[in-house]
PDB file of N, CA and C in Angstrom:
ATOM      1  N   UNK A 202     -16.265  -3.486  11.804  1.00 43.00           N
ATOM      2  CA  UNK A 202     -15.006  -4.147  11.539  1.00 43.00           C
ATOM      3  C   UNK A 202     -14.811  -4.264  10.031  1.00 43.00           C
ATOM      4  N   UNK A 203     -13.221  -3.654   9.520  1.00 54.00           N
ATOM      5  CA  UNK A 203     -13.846  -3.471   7.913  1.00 54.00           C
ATOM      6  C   UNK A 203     -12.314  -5.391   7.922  1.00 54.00           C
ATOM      7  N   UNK A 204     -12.479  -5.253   6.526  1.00 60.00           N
ATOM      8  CA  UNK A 204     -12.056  -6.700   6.262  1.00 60.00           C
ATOM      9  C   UNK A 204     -10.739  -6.624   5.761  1.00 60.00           C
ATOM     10  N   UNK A 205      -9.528  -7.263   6.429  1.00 76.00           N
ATOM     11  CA  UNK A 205      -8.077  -7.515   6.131  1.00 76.00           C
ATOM     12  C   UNK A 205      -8.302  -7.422   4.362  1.00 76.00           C
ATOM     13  N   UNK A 206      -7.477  -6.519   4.216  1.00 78.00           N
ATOM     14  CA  UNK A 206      -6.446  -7.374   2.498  1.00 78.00           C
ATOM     15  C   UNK A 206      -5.532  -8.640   2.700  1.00 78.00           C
ATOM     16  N   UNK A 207      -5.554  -9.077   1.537  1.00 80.00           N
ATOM     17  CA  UNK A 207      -4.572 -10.128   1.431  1.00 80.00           C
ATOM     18  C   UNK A 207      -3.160  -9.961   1.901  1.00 80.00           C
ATOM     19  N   UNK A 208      -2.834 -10.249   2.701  1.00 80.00           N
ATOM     20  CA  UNK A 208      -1.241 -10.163   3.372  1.00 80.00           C
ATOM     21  C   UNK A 208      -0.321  -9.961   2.295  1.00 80.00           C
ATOM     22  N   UNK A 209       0.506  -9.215   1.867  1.00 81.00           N
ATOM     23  CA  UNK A 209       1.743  -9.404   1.250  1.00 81.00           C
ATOM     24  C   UNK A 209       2.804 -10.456   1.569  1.00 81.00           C
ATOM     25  N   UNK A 210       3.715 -10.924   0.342  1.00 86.00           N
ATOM     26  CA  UNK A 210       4.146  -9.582  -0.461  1.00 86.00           C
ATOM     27  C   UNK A 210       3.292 -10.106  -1.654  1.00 86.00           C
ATOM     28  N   UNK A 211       3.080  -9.253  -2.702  1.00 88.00           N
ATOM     29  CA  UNK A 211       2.235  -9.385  -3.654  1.00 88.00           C
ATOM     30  C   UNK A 211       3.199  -9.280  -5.025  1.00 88.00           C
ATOM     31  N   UNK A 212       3.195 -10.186  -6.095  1.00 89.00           N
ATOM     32  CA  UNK A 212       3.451 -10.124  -6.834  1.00 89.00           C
ATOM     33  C   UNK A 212       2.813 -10.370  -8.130  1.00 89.00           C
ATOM     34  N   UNK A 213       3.695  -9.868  -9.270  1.00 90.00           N
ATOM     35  CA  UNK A 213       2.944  -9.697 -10.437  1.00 90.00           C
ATOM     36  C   UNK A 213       3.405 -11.010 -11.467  1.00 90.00           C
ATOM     37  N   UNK A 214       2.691 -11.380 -12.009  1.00 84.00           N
ATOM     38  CA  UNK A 214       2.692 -12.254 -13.570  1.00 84.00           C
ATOM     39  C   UNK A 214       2.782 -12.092 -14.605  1.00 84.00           C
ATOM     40  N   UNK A 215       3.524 -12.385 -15.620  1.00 74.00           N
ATOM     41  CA  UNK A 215       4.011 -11.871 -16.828  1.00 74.00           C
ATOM     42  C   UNK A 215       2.506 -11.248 -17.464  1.00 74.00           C
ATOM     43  N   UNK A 216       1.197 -11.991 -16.832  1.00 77.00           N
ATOM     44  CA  UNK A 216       0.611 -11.386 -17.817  1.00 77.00           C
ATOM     45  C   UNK A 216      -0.498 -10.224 -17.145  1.00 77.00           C
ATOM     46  N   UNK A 217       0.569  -9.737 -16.579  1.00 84.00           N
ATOM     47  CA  UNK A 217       0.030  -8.798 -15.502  1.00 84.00           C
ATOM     48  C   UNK A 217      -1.096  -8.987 -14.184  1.00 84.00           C
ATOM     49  N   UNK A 218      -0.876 -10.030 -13.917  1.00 90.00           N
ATOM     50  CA  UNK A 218      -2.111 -10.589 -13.277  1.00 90.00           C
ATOM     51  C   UNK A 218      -1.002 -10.379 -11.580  1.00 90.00           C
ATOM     52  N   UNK A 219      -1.977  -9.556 -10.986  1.00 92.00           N
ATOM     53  CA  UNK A 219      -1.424  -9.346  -9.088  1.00 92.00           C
ATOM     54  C   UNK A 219      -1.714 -10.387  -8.568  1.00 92.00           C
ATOM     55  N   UNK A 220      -0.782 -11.235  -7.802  1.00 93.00           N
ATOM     56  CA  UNK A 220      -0.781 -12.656  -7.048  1.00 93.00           C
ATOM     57  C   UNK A 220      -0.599 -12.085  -6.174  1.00 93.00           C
ATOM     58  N   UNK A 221      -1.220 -12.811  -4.919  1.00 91.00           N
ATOM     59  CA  UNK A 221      -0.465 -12.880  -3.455  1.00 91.00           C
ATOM     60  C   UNK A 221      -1.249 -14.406  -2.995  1.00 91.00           C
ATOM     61  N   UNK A 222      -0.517 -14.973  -1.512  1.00 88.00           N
ATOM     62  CA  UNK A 222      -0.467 -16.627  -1.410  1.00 88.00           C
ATOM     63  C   UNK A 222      -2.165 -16.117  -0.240  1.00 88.00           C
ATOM     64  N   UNK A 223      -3.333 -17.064  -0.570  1.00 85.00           N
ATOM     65  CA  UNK A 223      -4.255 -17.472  -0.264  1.00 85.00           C
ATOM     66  C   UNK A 223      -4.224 -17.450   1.057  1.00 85.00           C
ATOM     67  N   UNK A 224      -4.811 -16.652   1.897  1.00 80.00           N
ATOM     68  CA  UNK A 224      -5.245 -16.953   3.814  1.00 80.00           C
ATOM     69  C   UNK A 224      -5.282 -18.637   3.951  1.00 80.00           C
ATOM     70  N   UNK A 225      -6.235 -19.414   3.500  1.00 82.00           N
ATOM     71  CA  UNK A 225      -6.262 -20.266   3.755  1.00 82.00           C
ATOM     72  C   UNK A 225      -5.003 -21.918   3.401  1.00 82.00           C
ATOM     73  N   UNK A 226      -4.950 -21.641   2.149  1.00 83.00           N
ATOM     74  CA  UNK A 226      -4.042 -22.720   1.936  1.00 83.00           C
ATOM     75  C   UNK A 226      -2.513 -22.291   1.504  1.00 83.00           C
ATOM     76  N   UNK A 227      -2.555 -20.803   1.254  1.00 81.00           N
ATOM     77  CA  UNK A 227      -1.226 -20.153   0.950  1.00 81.00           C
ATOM     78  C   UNK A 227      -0.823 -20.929  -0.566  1.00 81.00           C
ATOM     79  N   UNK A 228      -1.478 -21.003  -1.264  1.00 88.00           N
ATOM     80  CA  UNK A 228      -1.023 -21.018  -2.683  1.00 88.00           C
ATOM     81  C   UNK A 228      -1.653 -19.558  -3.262  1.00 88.00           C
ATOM     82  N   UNK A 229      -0.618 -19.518  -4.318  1.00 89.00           N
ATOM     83  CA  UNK A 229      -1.166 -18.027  -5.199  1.00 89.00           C
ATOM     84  C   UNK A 229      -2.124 -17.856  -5.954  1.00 89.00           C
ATOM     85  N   UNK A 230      -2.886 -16.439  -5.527  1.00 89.00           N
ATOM     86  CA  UNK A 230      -4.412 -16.215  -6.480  1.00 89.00           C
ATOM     87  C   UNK A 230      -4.160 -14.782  -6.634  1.00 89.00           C
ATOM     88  N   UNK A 231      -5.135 -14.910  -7.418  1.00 90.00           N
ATOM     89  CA  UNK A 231      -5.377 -13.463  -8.284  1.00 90.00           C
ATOM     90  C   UNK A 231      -5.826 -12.685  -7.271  1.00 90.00           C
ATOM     91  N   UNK A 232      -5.078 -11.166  -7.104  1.00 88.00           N
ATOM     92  CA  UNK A 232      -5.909 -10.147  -6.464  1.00 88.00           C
ATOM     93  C   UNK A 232      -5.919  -9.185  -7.167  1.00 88.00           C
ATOM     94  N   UNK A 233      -5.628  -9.097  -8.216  1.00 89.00           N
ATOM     95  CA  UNK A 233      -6.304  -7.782  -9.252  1.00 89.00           C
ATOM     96  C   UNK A 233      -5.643  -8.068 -10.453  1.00 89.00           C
ATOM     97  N   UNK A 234      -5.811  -7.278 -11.195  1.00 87.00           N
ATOM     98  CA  UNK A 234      -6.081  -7.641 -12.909  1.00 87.00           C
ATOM     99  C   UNK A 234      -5.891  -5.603 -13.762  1.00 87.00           C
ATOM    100  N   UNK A 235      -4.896  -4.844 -13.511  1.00 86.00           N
ATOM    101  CA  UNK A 235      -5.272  -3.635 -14.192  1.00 86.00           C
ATOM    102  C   UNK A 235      -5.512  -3.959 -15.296  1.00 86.00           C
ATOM    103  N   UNK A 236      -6.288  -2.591 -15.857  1.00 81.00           N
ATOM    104  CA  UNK A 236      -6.511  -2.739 -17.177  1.00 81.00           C
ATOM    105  C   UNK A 236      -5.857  -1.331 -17.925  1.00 81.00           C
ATOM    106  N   UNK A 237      -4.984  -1.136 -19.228  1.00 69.00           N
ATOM    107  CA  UNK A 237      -4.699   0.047 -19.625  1.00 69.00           C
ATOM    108  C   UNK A 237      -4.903   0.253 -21.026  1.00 69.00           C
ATOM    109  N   UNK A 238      -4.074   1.207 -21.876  1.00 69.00           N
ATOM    110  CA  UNK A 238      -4.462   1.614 -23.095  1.00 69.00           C
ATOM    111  C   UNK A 238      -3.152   1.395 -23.901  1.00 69.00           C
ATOM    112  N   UNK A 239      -1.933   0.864 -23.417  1.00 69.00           N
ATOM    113  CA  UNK A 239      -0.651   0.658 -24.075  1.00 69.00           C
ATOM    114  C   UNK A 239      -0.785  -0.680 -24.864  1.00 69.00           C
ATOM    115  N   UNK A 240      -1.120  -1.133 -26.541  1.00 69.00           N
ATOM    116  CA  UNK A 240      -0.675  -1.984 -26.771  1.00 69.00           C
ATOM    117  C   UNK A 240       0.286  -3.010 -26.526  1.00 69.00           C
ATOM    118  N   UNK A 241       1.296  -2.709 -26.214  1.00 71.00           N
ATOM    119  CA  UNK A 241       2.581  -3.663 -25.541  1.00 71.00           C
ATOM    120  C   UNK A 241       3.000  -3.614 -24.439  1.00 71.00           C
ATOM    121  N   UNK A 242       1.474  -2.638 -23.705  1.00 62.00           N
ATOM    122  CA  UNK A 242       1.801  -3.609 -22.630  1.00 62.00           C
ATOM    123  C   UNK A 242       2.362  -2.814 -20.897  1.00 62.00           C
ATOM    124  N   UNK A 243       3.193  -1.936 -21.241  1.00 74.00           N
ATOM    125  CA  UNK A 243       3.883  -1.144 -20.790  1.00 74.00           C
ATOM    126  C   UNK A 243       3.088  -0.132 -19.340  1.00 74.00           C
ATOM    127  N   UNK A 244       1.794   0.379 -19.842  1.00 82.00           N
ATOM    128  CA  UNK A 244       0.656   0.805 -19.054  1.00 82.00           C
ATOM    129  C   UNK A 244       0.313  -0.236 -18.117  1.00 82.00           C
ATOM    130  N   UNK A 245      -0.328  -1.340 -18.220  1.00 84.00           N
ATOM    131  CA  UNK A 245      -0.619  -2.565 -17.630  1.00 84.00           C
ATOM    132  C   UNK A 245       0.640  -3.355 -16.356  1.00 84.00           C
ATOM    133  N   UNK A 246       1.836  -3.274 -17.064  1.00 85.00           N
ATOM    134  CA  UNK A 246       2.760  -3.814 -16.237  1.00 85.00           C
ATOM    135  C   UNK A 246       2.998  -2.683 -14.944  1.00 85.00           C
ATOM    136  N   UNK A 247       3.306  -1.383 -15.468  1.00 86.00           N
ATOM    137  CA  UNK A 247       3.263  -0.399 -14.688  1.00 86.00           C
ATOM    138  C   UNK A 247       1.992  -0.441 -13.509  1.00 86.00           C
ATOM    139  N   UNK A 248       1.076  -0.611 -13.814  1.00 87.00           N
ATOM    140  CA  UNK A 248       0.093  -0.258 -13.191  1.00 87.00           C
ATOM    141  C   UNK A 248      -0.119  -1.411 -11.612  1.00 87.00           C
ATOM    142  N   UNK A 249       0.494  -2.682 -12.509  1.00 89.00           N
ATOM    143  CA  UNK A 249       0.217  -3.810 -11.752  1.00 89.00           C
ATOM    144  C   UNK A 249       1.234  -3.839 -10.757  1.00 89.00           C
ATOM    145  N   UNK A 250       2.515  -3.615 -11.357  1.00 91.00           N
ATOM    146  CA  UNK A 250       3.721  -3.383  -9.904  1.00 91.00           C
ATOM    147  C   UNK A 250       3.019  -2.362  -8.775  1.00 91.00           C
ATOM    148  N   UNK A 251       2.286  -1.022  -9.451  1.00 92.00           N
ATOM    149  CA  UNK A 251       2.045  -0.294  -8.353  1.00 92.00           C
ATOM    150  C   UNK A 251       0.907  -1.089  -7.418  1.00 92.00           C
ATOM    151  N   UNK A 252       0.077  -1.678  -8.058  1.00 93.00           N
ATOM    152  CA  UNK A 252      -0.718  -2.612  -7.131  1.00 93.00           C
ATOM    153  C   UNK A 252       0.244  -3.561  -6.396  1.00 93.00           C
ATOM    154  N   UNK A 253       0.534  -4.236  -6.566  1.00 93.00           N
ATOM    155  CA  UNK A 253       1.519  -5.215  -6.086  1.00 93.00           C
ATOM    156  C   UNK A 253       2.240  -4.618  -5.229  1.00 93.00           C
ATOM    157  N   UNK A 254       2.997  -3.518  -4.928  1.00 94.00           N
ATOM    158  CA  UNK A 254       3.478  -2.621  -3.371  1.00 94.00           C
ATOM    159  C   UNK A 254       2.573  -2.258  -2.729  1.00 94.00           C
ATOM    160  N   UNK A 255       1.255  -2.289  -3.363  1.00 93.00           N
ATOM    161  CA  UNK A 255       0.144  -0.997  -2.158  1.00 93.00           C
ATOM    162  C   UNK A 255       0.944  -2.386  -0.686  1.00 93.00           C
ATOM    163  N   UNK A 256       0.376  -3.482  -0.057  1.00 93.00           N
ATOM    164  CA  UNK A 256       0.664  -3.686   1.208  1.00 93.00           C
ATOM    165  C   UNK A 256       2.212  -3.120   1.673  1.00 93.00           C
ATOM    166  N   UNK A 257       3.389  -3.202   1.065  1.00 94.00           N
ATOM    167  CA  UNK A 257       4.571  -2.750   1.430  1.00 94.00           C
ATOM    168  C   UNK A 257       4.427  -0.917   1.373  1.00 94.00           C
ATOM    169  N   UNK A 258       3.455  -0.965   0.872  1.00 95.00           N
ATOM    170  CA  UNK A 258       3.890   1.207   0.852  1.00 95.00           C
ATOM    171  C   UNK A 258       3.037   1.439   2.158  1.00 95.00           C
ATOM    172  N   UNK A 259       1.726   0.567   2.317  1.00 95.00           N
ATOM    173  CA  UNK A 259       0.525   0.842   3.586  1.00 95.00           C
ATOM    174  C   UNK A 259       1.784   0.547   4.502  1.00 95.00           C
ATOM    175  N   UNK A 260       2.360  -0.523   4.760  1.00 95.00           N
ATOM    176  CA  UNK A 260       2.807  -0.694   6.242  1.00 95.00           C
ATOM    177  C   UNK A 260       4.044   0.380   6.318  1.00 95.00           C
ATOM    178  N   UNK A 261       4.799   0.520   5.316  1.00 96.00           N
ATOM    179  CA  UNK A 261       5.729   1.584   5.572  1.00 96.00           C
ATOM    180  C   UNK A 261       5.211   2.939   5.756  1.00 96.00           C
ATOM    181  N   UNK A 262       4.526   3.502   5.059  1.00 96.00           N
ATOM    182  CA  UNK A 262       3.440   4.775   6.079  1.00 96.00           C
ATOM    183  C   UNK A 262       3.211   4.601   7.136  1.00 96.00           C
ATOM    184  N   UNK A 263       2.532   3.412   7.924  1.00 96.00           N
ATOM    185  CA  UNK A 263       2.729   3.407   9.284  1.00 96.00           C
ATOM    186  C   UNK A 263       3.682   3.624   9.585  1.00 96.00           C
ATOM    187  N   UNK A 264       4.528   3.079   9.563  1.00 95.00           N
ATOM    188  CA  UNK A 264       6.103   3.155  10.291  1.00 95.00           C
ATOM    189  C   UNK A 264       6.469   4.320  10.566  1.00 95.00           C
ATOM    190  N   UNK A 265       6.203   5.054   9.187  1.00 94.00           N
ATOM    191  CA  UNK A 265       6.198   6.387   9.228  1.00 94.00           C
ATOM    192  C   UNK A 265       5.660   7.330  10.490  1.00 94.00           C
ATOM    193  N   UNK A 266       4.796   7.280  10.373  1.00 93.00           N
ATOM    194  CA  UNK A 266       3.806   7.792  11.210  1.00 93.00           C
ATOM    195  C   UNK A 266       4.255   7.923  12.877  1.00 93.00           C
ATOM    196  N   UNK A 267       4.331   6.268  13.084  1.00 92.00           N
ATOM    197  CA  UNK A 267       4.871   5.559  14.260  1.00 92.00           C
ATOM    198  C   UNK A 267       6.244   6.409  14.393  1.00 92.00           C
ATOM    199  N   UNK A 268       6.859   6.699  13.534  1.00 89.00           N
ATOM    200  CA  UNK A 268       8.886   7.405  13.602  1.00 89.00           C
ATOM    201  C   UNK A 268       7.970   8.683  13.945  1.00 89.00           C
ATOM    202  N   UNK A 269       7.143   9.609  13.245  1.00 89.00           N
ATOM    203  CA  UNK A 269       6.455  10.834  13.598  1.00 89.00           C
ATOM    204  C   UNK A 269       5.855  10.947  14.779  1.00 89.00           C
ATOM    205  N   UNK A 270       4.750  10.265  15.885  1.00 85.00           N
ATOM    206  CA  UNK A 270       4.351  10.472  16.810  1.00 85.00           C
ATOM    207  C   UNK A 270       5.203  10.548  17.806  1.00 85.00           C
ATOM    208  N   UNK A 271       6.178   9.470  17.732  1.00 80.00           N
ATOM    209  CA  UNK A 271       7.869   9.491  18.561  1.00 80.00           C
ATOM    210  C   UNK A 271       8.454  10.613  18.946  1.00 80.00           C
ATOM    211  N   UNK A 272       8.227  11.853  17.769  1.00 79.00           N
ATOM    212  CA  UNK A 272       9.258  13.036  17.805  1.00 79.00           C
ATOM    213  C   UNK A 272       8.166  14.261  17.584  1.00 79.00           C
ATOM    214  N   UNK A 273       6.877  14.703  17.786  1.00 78.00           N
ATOM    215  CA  UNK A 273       6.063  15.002  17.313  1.00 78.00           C
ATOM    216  C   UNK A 273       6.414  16.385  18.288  1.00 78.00           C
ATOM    217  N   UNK A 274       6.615  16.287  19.556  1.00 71.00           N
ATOM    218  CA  UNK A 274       6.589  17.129  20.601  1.00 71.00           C
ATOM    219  C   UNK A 274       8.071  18.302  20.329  1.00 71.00           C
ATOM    220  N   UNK A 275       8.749  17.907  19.477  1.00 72.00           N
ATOM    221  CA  UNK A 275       9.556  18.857  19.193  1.00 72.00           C
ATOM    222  C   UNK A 275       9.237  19.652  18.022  1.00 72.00           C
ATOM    223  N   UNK A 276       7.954  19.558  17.379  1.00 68.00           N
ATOM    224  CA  UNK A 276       7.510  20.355  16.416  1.00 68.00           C
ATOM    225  C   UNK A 276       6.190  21.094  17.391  1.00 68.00           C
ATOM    226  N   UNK A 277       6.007  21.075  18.844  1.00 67.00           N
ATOM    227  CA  UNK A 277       5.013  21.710  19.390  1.00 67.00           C
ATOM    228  C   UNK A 277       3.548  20.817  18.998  1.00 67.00           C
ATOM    229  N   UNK A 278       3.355  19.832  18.250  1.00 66.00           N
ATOM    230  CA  UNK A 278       2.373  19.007  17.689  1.00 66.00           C
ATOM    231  C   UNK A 278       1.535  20.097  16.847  1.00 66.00           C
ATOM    232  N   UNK A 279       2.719  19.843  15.962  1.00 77.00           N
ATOM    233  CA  UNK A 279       1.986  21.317  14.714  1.00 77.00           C
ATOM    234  C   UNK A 279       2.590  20.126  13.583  1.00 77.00           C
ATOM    235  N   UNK A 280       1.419  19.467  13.165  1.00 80.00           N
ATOM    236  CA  UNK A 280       2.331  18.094  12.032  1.00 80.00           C
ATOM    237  C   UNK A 280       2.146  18.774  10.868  1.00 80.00           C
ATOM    238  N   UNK A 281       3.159  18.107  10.268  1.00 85.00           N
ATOM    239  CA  UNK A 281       3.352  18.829   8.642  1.00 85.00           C
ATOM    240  C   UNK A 281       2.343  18.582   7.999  1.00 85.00           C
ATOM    241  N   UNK A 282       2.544  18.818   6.729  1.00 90.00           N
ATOM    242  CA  UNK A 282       1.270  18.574   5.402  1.00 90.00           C
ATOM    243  C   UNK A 282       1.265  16.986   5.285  1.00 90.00           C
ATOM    244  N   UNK A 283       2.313  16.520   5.512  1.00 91.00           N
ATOM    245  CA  UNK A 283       2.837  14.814   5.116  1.00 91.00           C
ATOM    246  C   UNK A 283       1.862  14.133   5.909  1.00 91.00           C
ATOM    247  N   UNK A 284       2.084  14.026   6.858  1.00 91.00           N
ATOM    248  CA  UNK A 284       1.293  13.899   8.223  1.00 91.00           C
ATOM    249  C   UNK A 284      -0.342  13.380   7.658  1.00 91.00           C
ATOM    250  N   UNK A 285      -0.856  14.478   7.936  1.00 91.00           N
ATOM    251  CA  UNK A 285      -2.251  14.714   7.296  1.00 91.00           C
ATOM    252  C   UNK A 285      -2.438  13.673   5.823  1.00 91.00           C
ATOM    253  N   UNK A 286      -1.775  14.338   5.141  1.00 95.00           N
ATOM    254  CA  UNK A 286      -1.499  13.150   3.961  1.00 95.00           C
ATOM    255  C   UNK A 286      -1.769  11.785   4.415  1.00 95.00           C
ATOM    256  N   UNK A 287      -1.049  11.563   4.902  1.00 96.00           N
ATOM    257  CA  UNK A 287      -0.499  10.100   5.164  1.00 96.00           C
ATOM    258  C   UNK A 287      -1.680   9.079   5.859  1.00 96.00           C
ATOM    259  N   UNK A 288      -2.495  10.143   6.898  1.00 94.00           N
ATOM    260  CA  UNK A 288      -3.329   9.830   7.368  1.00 94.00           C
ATOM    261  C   UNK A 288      -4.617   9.649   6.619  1.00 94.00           C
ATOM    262  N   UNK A 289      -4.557  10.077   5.824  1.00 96.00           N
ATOM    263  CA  UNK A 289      -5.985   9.816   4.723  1.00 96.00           C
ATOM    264  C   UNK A 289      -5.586   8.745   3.817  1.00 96.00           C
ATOM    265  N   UNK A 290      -3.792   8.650   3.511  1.00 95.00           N
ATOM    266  CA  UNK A 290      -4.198   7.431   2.630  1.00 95.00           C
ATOM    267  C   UNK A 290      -4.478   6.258   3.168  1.00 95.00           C
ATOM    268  N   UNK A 291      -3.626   5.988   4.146  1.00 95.00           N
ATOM    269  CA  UNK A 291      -4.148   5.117   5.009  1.00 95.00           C
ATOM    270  C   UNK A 291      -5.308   5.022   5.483  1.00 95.00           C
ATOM    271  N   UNK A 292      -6.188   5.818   5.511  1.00 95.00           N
ATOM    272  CA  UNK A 292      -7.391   5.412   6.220  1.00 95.00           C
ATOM    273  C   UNK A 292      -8.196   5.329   4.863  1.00 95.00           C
ATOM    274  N   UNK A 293      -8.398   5.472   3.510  1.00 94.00           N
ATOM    275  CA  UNK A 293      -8.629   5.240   2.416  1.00 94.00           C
ATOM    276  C   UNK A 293      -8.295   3.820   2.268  1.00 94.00           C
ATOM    277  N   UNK A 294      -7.272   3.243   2.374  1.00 92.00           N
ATOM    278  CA  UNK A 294      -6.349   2.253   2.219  1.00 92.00           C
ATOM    279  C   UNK A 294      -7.542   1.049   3.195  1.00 92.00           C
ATOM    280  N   UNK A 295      -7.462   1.628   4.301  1.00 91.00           N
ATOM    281  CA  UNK A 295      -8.634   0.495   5.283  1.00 91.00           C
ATOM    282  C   UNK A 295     -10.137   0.693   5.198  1.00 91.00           C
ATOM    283  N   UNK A 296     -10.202   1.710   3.920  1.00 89.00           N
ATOM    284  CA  UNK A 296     -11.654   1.604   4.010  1.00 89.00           C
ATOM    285  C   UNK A 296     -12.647   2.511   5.244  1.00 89.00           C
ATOM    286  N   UNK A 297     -11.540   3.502   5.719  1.00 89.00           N
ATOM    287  CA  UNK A 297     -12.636   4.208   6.601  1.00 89.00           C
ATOM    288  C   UNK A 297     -12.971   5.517   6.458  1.00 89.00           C
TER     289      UNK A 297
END
């Protein structure tokens, strides 16, 4: 059994610091911290929004997926490159 991430939605802090609200008491904590090479900043903020969607991009790939298995039989179950894709990030994503 691998271990939940922090539920979204996840947001970021001016000083780039990734929040999302605590399992237990639902106040906001730190779930990551990038680090980059842009003096002002610019690298760091970037980096941290993309952290801050990973839970909204993971569940929308499912969805994905879920809209793909739906209609799969009219491609003969010959799945695209996306497909495959999609399936590794996600399973990267959970750790398997």
């Amino acid at each position: 059994m691998s271990t939940q991430h922090t539920p979204g939605p996840w947001g970021v802090r001016f000083d780039f610091v990734v929040q999302a609200k605590s399992f237990d008491s639902g106040r906001l904590v730190p779930v990551a911290q990038p680090y980059g090479v842009n003096s002002d900043g610019t690298d760091l903020f970037a980096n941290a929004r993309l952290i801050a969607a990973a839970p909204d991009l993971l569940e929308a790939l499912k969805m994905a997926l879920e809209y793909w298995a739906d209609r799969q039989q009219r491609y003969k179950n010959r799945a695209p490159v996306w497909v495959r894709d999609a399936r590794a990030a996600i399973a990267r994503a959970e750790g398997k």
